[in-house]
Coordinates of C-alpha atoms in Angstrom, one line a residue:
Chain H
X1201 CA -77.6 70.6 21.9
X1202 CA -77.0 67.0 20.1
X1203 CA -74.4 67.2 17.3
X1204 CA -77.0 66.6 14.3
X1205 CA -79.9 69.4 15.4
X1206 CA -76.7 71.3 15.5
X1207 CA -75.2 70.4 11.7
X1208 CA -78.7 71.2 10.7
X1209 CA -78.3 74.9 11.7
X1210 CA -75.4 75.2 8.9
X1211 CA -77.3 74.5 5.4
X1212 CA -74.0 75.0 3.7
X1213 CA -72.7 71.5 5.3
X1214 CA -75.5 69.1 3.5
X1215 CA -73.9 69.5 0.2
X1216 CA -72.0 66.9 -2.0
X1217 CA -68.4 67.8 -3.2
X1218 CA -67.5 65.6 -6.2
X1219 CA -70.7 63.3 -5.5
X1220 CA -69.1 62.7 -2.0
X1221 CA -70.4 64.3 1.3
X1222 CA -68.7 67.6 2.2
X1223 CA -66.7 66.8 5.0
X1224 CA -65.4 70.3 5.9
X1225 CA -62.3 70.8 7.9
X1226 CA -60.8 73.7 7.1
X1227 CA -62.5 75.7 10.3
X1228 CA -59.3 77.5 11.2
X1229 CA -59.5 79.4 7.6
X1230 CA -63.0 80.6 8.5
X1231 CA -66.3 78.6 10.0
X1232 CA -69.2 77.9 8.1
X1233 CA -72.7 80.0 9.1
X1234 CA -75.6 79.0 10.8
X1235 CA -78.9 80.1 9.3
X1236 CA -79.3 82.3 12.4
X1237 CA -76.2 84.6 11.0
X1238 CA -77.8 84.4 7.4
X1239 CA -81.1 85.6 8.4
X1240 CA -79.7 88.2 10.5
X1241 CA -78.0 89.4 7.4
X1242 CA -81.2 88.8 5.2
X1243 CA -83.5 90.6 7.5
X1244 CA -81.2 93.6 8.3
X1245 CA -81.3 94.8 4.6
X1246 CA -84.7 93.7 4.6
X1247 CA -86.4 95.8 7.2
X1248 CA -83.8 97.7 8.9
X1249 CA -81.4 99.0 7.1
X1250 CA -80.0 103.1 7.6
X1251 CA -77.2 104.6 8.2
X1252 CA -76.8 104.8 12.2
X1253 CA -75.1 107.5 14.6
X1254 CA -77.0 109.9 13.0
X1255 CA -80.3 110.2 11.6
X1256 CA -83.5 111.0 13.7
X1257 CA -85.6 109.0 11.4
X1258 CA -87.1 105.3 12.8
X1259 CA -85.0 103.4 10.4
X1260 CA -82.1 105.3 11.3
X1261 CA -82.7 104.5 15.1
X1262 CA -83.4 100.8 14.9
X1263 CA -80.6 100.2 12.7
X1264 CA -78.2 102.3 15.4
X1265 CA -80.0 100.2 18.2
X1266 CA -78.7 96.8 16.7
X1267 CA -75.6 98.0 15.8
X1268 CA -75.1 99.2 19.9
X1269 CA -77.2 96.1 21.2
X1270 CA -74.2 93.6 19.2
X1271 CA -71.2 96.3 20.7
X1272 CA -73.0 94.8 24.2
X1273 CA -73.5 91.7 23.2
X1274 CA -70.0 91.5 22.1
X1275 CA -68.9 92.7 25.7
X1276 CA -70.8 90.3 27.6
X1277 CA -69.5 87.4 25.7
X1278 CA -65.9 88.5 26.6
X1279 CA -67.0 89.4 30.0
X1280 CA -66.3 93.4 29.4
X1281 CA -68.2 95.4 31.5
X1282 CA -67.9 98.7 29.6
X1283 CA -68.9 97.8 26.1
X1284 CA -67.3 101.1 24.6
X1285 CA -64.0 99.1 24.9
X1286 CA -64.6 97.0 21.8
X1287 CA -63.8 98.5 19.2
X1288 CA -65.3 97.0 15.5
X1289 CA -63.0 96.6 13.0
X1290 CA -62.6 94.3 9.6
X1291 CA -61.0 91.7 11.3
X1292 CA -58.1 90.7 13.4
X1293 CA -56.0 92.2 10.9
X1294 CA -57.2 95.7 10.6
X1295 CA -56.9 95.1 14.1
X1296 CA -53.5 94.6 14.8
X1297 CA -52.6 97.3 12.2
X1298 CA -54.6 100.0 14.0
X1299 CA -52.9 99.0 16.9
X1300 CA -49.4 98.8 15.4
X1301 CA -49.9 102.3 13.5
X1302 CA -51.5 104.0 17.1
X1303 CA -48.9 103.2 19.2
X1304 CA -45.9 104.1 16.8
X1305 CA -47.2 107.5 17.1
X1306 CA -46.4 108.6 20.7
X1307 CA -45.8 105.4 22.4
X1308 CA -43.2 103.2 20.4
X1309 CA -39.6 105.1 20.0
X1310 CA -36.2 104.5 18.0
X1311 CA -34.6 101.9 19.7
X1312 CA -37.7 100.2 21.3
X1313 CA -38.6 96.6 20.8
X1314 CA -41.6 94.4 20.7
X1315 CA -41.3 90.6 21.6
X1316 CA -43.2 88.7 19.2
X1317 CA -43.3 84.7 19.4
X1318 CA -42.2 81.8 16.2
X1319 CA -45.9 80.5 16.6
X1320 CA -46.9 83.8 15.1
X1321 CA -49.3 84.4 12.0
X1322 CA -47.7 87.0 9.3
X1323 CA -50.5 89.5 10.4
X1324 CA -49.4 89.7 13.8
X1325 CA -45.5 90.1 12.6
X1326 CA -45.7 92.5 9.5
X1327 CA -47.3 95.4 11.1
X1328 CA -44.6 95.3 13.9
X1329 CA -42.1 94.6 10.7
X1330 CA -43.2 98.3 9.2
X1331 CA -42.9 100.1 12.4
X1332 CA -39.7 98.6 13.2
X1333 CA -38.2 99.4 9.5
X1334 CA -39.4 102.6 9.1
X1335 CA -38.8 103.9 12.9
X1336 CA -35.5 102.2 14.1
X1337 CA -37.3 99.0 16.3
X1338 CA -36.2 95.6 17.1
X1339 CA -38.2 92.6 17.4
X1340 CA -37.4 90.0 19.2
X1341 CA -39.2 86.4 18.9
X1342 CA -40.2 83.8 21.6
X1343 CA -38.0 80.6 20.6
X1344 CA -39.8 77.4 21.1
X1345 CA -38.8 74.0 23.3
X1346 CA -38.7 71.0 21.2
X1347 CA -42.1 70.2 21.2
X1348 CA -43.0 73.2 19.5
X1349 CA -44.7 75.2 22.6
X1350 CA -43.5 78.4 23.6
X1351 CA -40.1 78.5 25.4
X1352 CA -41.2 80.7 28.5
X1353 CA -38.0 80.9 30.6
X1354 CA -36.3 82.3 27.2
X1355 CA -39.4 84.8 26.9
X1356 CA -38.5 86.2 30.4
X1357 CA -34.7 86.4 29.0
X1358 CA -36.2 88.7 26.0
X1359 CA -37.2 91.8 28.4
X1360 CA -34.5 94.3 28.3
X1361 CA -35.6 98.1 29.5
X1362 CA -36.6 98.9 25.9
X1363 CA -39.3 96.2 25.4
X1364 CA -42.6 98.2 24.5
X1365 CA -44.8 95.6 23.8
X1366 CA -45.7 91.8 24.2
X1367 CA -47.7 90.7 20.6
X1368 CA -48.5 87.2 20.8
X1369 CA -51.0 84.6 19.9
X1370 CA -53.4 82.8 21.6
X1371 CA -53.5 79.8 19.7
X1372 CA -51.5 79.0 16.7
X1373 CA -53.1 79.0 13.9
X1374 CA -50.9 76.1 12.7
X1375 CA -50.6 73.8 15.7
X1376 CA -53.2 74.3 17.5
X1377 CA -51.1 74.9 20.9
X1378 CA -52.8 77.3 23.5
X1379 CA -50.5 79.5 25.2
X1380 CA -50.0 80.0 28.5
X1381 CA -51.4 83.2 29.0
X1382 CA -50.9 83.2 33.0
X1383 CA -47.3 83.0 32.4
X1384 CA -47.0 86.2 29.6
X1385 CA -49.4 87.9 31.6
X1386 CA -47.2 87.6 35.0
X1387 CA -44.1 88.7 33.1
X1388 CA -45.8 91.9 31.3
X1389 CA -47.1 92.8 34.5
X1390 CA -44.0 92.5 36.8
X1391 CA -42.4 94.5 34.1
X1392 CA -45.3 96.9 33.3
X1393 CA -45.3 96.0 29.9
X1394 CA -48.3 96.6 27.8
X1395 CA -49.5 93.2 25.8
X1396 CA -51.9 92.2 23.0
X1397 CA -52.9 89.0 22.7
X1398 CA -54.5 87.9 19.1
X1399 CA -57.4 86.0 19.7
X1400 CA -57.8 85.0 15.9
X1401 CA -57.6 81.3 16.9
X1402 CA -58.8 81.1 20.6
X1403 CA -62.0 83.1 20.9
X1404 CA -63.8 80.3 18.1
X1405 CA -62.8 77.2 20.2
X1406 CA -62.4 78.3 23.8
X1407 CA -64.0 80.6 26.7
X1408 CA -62.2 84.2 26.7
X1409 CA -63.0 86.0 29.4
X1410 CA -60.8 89.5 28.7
X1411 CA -61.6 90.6 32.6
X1412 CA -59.8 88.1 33.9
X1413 CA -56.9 87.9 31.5
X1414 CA -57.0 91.5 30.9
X1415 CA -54.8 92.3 28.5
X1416 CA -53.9 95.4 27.2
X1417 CA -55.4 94.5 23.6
X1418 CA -57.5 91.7 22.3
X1419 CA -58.0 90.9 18.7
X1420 CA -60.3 88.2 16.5
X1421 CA -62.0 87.7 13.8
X1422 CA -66.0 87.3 13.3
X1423 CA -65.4 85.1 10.2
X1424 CA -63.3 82.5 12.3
X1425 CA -66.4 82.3 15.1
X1426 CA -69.2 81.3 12.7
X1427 CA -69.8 84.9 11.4
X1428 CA -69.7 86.8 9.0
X1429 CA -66.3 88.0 6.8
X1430 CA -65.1 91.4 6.7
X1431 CA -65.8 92.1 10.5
X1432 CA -63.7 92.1 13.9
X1433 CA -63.5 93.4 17.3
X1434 CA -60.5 95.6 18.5
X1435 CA -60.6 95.2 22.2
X1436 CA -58.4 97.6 24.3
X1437 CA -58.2 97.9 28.0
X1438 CA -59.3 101.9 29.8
X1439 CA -55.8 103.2 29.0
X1440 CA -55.8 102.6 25.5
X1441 CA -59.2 103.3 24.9
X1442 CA -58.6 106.7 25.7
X1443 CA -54.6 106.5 25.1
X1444 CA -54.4 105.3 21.7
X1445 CA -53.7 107.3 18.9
X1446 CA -56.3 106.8 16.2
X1447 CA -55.0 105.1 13.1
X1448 CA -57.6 106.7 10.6
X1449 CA -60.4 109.3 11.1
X1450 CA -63.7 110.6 9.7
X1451 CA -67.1 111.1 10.1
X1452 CA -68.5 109.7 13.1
X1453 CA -65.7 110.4 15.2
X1454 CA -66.2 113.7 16.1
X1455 CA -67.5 116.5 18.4
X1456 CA -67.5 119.4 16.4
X1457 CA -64.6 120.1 13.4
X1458 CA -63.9 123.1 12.3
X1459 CA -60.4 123.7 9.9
X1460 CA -58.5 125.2 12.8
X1461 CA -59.3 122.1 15.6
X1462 CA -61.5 118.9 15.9
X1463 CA -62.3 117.2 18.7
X1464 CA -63.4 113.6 19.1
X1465 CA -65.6 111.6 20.7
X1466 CA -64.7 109.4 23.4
X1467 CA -65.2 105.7 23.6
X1468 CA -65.3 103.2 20.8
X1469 CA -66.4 105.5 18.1
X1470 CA -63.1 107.4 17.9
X1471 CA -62.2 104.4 16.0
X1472 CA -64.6 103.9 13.9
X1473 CA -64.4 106.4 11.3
X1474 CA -67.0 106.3 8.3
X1475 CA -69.9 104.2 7.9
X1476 CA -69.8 101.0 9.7
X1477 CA -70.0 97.4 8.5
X1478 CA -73.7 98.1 10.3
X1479 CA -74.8 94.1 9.0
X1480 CA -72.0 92.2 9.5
X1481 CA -71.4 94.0 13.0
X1482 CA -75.2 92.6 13.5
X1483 CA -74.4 89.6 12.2
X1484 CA -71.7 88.9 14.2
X1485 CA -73.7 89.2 17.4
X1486 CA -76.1 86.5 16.0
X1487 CA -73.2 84.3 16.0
X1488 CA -71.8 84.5 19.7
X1489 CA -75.3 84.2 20.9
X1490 CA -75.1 81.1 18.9
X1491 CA -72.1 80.2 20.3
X1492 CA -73.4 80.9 24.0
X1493 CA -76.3 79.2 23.7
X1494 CA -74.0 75.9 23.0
X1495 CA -71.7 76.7 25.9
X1496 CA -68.2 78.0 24.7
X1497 CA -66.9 75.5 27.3
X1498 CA -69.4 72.8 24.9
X1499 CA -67.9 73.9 22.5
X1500 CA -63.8 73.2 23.8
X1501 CA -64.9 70.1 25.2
X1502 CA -66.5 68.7 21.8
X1503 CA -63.5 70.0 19.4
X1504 CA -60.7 68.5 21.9
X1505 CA -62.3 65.5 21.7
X1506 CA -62.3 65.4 18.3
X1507 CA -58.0 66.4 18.5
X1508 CA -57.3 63.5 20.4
X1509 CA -59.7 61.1 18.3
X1510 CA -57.6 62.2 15.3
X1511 CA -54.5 62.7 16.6
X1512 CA -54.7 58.5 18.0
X1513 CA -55.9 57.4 14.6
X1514 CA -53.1 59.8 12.9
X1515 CA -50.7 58.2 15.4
X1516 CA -50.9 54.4 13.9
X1517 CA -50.5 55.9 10.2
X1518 CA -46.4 55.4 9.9
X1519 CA -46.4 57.3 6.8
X1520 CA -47.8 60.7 8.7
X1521 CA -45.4 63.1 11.0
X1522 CA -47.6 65.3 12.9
X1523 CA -46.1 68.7 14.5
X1524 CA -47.2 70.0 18.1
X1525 CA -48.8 66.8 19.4
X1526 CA -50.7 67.7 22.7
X1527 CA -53.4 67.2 24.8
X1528 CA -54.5 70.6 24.9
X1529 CA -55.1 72.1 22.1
X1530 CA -57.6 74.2 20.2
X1531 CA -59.6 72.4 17.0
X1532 CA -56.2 72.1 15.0
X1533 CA -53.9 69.1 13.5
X1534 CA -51.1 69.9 11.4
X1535 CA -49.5 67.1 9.7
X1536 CA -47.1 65.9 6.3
X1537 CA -47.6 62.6 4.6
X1538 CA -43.3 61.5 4.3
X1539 CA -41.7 62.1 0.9
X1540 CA -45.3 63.4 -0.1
X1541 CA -45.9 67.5 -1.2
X1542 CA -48.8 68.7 0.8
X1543 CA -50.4 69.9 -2.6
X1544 CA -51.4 66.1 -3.8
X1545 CA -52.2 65.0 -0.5
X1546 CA -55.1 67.9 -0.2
X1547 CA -55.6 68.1 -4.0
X1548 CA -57.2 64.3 -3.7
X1549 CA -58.6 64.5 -0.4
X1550 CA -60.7 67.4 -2.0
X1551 CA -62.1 64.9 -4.8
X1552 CA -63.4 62.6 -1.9
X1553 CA -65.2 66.0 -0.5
X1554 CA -62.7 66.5 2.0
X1555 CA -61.7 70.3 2.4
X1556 CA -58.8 71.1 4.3
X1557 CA -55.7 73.6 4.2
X1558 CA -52.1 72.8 2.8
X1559 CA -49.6 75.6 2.9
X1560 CA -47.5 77.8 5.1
X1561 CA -50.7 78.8 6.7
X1562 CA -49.3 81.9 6.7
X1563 CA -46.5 80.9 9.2
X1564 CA -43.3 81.1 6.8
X1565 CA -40.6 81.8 9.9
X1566 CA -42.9 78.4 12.2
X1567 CA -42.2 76.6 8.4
X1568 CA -38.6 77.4 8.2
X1569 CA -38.3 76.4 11.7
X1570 CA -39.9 73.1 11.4
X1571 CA -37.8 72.9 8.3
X1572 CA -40.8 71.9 5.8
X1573 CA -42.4 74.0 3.2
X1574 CA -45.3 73.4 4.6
X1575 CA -48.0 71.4 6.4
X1576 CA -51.5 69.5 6.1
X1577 CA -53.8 71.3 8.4
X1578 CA -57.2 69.8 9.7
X1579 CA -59.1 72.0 12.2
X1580 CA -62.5 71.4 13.9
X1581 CA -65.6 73.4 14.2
X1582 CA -68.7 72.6 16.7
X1583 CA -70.6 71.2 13.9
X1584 CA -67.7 68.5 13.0
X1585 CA -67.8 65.0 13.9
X1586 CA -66.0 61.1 14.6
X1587 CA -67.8 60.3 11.6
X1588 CA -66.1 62.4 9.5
X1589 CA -62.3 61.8 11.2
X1590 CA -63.1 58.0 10.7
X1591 CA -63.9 59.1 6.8
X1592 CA -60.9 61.2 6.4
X1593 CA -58.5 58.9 8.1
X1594 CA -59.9 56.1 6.0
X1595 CA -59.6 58.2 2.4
X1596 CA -55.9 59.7 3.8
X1597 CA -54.7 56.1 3.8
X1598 CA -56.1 55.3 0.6
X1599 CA -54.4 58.9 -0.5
X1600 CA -50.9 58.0 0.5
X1601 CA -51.5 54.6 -1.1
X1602 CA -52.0 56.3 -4.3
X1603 CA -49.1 58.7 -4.2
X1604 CA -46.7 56.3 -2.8
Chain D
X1473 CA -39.5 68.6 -36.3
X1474 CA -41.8 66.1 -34.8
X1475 CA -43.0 63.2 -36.4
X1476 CA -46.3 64.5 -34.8
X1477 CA -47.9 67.9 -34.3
X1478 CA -49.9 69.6 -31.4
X1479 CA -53.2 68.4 -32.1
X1480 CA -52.2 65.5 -32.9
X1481 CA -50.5 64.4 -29.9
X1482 CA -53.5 66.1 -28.2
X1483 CA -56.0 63.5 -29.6
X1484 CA -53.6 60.7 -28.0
X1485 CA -53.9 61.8 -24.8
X1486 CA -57.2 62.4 -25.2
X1487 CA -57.8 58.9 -26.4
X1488 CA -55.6 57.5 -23.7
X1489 CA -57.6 59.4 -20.5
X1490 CA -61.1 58.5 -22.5
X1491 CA -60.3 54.7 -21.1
X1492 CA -60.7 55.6 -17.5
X1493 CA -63.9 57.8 -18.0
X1494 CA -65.7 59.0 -14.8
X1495 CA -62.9 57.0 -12.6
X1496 CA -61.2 60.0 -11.1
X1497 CA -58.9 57.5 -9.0
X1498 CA -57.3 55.8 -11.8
X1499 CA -57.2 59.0 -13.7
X1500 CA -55.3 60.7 -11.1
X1501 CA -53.5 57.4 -10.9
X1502 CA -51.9 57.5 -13.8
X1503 CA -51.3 61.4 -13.6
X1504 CA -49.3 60.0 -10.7
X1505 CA -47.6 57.5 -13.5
X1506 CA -47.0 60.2 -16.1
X1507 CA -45.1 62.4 -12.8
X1508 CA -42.9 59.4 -11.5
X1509 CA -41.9 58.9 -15.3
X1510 CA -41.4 62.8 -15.9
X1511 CA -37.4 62.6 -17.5
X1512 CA -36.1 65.0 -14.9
X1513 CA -34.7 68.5 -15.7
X1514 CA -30.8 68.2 -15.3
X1515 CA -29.4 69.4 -12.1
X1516 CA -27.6 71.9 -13.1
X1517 CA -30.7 73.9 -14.7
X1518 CA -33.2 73.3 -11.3
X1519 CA -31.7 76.6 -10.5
X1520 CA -33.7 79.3 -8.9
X1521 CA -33.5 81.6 -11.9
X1522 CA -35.7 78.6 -13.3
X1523 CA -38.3 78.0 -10.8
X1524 CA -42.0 79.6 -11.7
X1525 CA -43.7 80.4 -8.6
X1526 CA -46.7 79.0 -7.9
X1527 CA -47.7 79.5 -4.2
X1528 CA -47.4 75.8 -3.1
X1529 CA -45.9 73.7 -5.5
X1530 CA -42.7 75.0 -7.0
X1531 CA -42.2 74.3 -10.7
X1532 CA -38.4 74.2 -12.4
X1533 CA -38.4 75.0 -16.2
X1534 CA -35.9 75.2 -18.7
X1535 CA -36.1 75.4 -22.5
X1536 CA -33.5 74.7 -25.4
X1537 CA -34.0 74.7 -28.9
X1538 CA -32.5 71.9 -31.4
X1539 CA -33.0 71.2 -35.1
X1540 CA -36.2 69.2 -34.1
X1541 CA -37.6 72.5 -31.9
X1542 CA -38.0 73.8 -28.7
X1543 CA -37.2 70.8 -26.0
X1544 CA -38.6 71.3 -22.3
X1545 CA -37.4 69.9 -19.2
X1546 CA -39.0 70.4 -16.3
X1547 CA -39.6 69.3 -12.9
X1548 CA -42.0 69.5 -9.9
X1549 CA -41.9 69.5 -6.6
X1550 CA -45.7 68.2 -6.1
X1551 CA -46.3 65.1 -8.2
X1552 CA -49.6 65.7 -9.9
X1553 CA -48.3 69.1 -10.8
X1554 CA -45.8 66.4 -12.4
X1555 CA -48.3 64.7 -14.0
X1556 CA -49.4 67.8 -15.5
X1557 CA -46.2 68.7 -16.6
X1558 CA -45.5 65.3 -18.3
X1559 CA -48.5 65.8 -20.4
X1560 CA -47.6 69.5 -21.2
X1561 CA -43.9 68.7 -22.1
X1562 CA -45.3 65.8 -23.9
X1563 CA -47.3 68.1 -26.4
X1564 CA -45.1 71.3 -26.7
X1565 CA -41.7 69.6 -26.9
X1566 CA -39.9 68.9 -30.5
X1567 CA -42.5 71.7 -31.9
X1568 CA -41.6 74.6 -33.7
X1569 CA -42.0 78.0 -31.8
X1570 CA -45.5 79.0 -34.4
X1571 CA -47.2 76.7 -33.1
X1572 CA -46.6 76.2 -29.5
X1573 CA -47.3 79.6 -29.3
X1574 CA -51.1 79.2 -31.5
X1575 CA -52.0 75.9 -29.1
X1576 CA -54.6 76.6 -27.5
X1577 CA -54.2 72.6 -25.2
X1578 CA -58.1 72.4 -25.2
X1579 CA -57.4 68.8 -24.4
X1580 CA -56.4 69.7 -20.7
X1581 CA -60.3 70.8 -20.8
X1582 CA -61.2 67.5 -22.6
X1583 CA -60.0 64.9 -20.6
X1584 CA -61.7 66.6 -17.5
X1585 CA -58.1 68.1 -16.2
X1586 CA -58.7 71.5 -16.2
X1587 CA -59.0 72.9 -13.0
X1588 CA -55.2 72.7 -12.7
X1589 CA -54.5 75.3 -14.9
X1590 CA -57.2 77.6 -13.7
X1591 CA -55.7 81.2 -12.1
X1592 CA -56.7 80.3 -9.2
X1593 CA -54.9 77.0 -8.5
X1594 CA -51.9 77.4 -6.5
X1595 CA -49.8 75.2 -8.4
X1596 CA -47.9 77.4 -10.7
X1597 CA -48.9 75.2 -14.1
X1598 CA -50.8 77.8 -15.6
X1599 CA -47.4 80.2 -15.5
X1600 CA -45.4 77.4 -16.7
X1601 CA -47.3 77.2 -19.9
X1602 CA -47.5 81.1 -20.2
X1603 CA -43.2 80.7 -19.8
X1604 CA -43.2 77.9 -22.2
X1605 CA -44.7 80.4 -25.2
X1606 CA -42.8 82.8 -24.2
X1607 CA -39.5 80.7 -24.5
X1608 CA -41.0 79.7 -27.9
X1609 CA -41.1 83.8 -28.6
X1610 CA -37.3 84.3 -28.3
X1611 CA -37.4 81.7 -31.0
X1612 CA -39.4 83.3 -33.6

């Protein structure tokens, strides 16, 4: 698909911002929609929607029907063969918390610990935080090498006979960096440690394929992957699809309940508890088969192209230090203009239409160890283009002119 | 007190932004001016116990009174939050407590400014001025 049949599928993106064009870079927060996502949202409520699981009635059925279909379609995207092990959830948060709150209640004991790495976002560290606090854990954090990727001999160092769990990200949310999941994978599985890898950042830019990396737990986020907000998949592997404690429970979870003894269903639906996020859910599955039909691999290929056309240009600017320069990495640039306050540098990028994220991202312990309050973060979708890196490299010198 | 009040001081600025009209470059240029000249708060009061959290830029205000009124110092970490702060130390300070804490600094909205103090900036200003009136109310 060429790049402007596909920047027509996002109506959002033809706008002006400040009588400039909108030159939106701020993917790695959440991707814009294509109209196929929209419409799917339109027409559900339209013509289709019921409440599903339950009613015998045809709206009732059709609306259960797309509801399934996206659980499949979901699978077959990751390459999961039993579609009952995605779970849908609101978003890689929820996520990690049902995760977090399941396992603390026959898995994780006093004492245990959970390695964790510095790259990670705060929603993959505070719900291990909680359990640790409240239950007597430790967590212990992956330290990283001087170029700011994982330090994987010192991961191996981490396992003591207490480690319970491996937590860790995909991608970074800030840098951009792509871990190696071969090598955490080899190490949880020498030491039969369970694993969870939160695909928040990976599963927009890059092919996942969850049979062959096979982790215990996989996480993401619709919003990130040109869907809707609000929705998410909880992935978890045969054991833990039967194993896991549920974190929350009602209707639609159930056999038969009675006040002395319930007993649940089996498969996804023990986790999803009370009516659904039914149009999102279908939504979402509008938005990977949009995905698929550009090639997820398409899709890497084009947004690491776009990295390293940046990151050359960003390269001659003397005034810019950029953090976690590398040749592989997914859709993401984080850089600081010297003796400049991210704030001003995005706060007049943003009157020449530019849209893009300054902060901690989220990443307060990755801040403190990079010793900066914070960063100027550019990330790419599928729809972004040279174009639009030649136009923001040519308005983020006139930028630093100003402020210097 | 001042030799000029709120409104009045107001209607300078006013005047003085009205010369760039829809040029937001040299507008923010010379918010960028008004930042590097900001009189810096004294060391010893950019304590923490002085710093209004905003989420991104951090914002260091203290407040004295003298026979003339309440006198602000302040300081920025982020220089168009700077900017801003010139401008709102410029038109509060050397006023008496009444009526810093009636102004209603409708010229923010007039020369074209206003988004900075909306709720949902992340730049701490719109604290800062809630602080500044309520510095002025110890001095009723």
């Amino acid at each position: 698909m060429e790049l402007s049949s596909i920047r027509q599928n996002f109506p959002i993106l033809g706008q002006k911002i400040n009588a400039c064009d909108l030159v939106y870079l701020d993917n790695a927060a959440t991707t814009q929609k294509p109209i196929a996502v929209i419409n799917a949202l339109s027409d559900y409520y339209s013509h289709n929607n019921a409440n599903i699981h339950r009613g015998v009635h045809t709206l009732s059925r059709r609306a259960t029907d797309l509801f399934e279909q996206a659980r499949k379609t979901t699978a077959q995207h990751f390459g999961v063969a039993n579609e009952q092990q995605i779970v849908f959830t609101s978003g890689t948060t929820d996520s990690i918390n049902m995760v977090a709150q399941g396992l603390s209640k026959l898995y994780l004991k006093p004492g245990d610990e959970i390695i964790l790495s510095m790259l990670e976002h705060h929603s993959n560290i505070l719900p291990w935080q909680l359990w640790a606090e409240e239950n007597g854990g430790h967590l212990k954090v992956i330290p990283l090498l001087a170029d700011h990727s994982l330090d994987y001999s010192a991961f191996e160092k981490l396992i003591s006979p207490k480690t319970k769990l491996i937590a860790i990200t995909h991608v970074s949310n800030t840098l951009g960096l792509v871990t190696d999941v071969e090598k955490i994978k080899s190490v949880a599985n020498r030491h039969n440690i369970p694993w969870l890898l939160d695909g928040a950042q990976s599963a927009p830019h890059m092919p996942v394929n969850l049979s062959v990396l096979n982790p215990d737990f996989f996480v993401c986020s619709a919003h990130k992957m040109y869907g809707p907000t609000g929705c998410g998949i909880l992935y978890l592997n045969e054991r833990w699809l039967s194993e896991l404690p549920i974190a929350k429970t009602g209707g639609g979870t159930i056999k038969t309940v009675s006040f002395e003894k319930t007993e649940y269903v089996e498969g996804a639906l023990r986790f999803e508890p009370g009516t659904p996020n039914i149009a999102d859910v279908i939504a979402f599955a509008e938005a990977l088969k949009y995905m698929d039909a550009i090639g997820m691999q398409q899709i890497f290929k084009h947004e690491s192209e776009l990295v390293q056309y940046a990151q050359t240009l960003m390269k001659e600017i003397p005034e810019i230090d950029m953090y976690g320069i590398h040749d592989h990495k997914a859709g993401v640039i984080s850089f600081n203009v010297k003796n400049q306050h991210p704030f001003d540098v995005g706060t007049l990028l943003d009157k020449y239409g530019i849209a893009l994220r300054t902060g901690h991202h989220c990443t307060q312990p990755l801040m403190k160890h990079l010793g900066v309050q914070g960063t100027i973060r550019i990330s790419f979708a599928i729809y972004n283009s040279k174009q639009e890196i030649d136009y923001f490299i040519e308005k983020l010198k006139k930028v630093i002119k100003m402020l210097s | 007190m001042a030799t000029m009040g709120i409104e009045e001081i107001e209607k300078e600025i006013i005047e003085e932004f009205d010369f760039f009209g829809d040029d937001w470059e040299s507008k923010y240029e010379h918010l960028i001016e008004l930042g590097k000249s900001l009189p810096l708060i004294a060391a010893a009061d950019k304590t923490d116990d002085k710093i209004i959290q905003g989420c991104q830029s951090r914002v260091w205000l203290n407040a004295d009174f003298d026979d003339n009124g309440m006198v602000y110092t302040a300081d920025s970490d982020a220089i168009i939050t700077k900017g801003m702060i010139a401008l709102l130390v410029r038109v509060l300070s050397h006023q008496n407590p009444t009526d810093i804490i009636r102004a209603n600094l409708s010229f923010i909205d007039k020369i074209g400014l206003k988004e900075h103090l909306s709720p949902t900036r992340a730049n701490g200003l719109l604290s800062m001025v809630n602080q500044m009136k309520k510095e002025a109310l110890k001095r009723l």
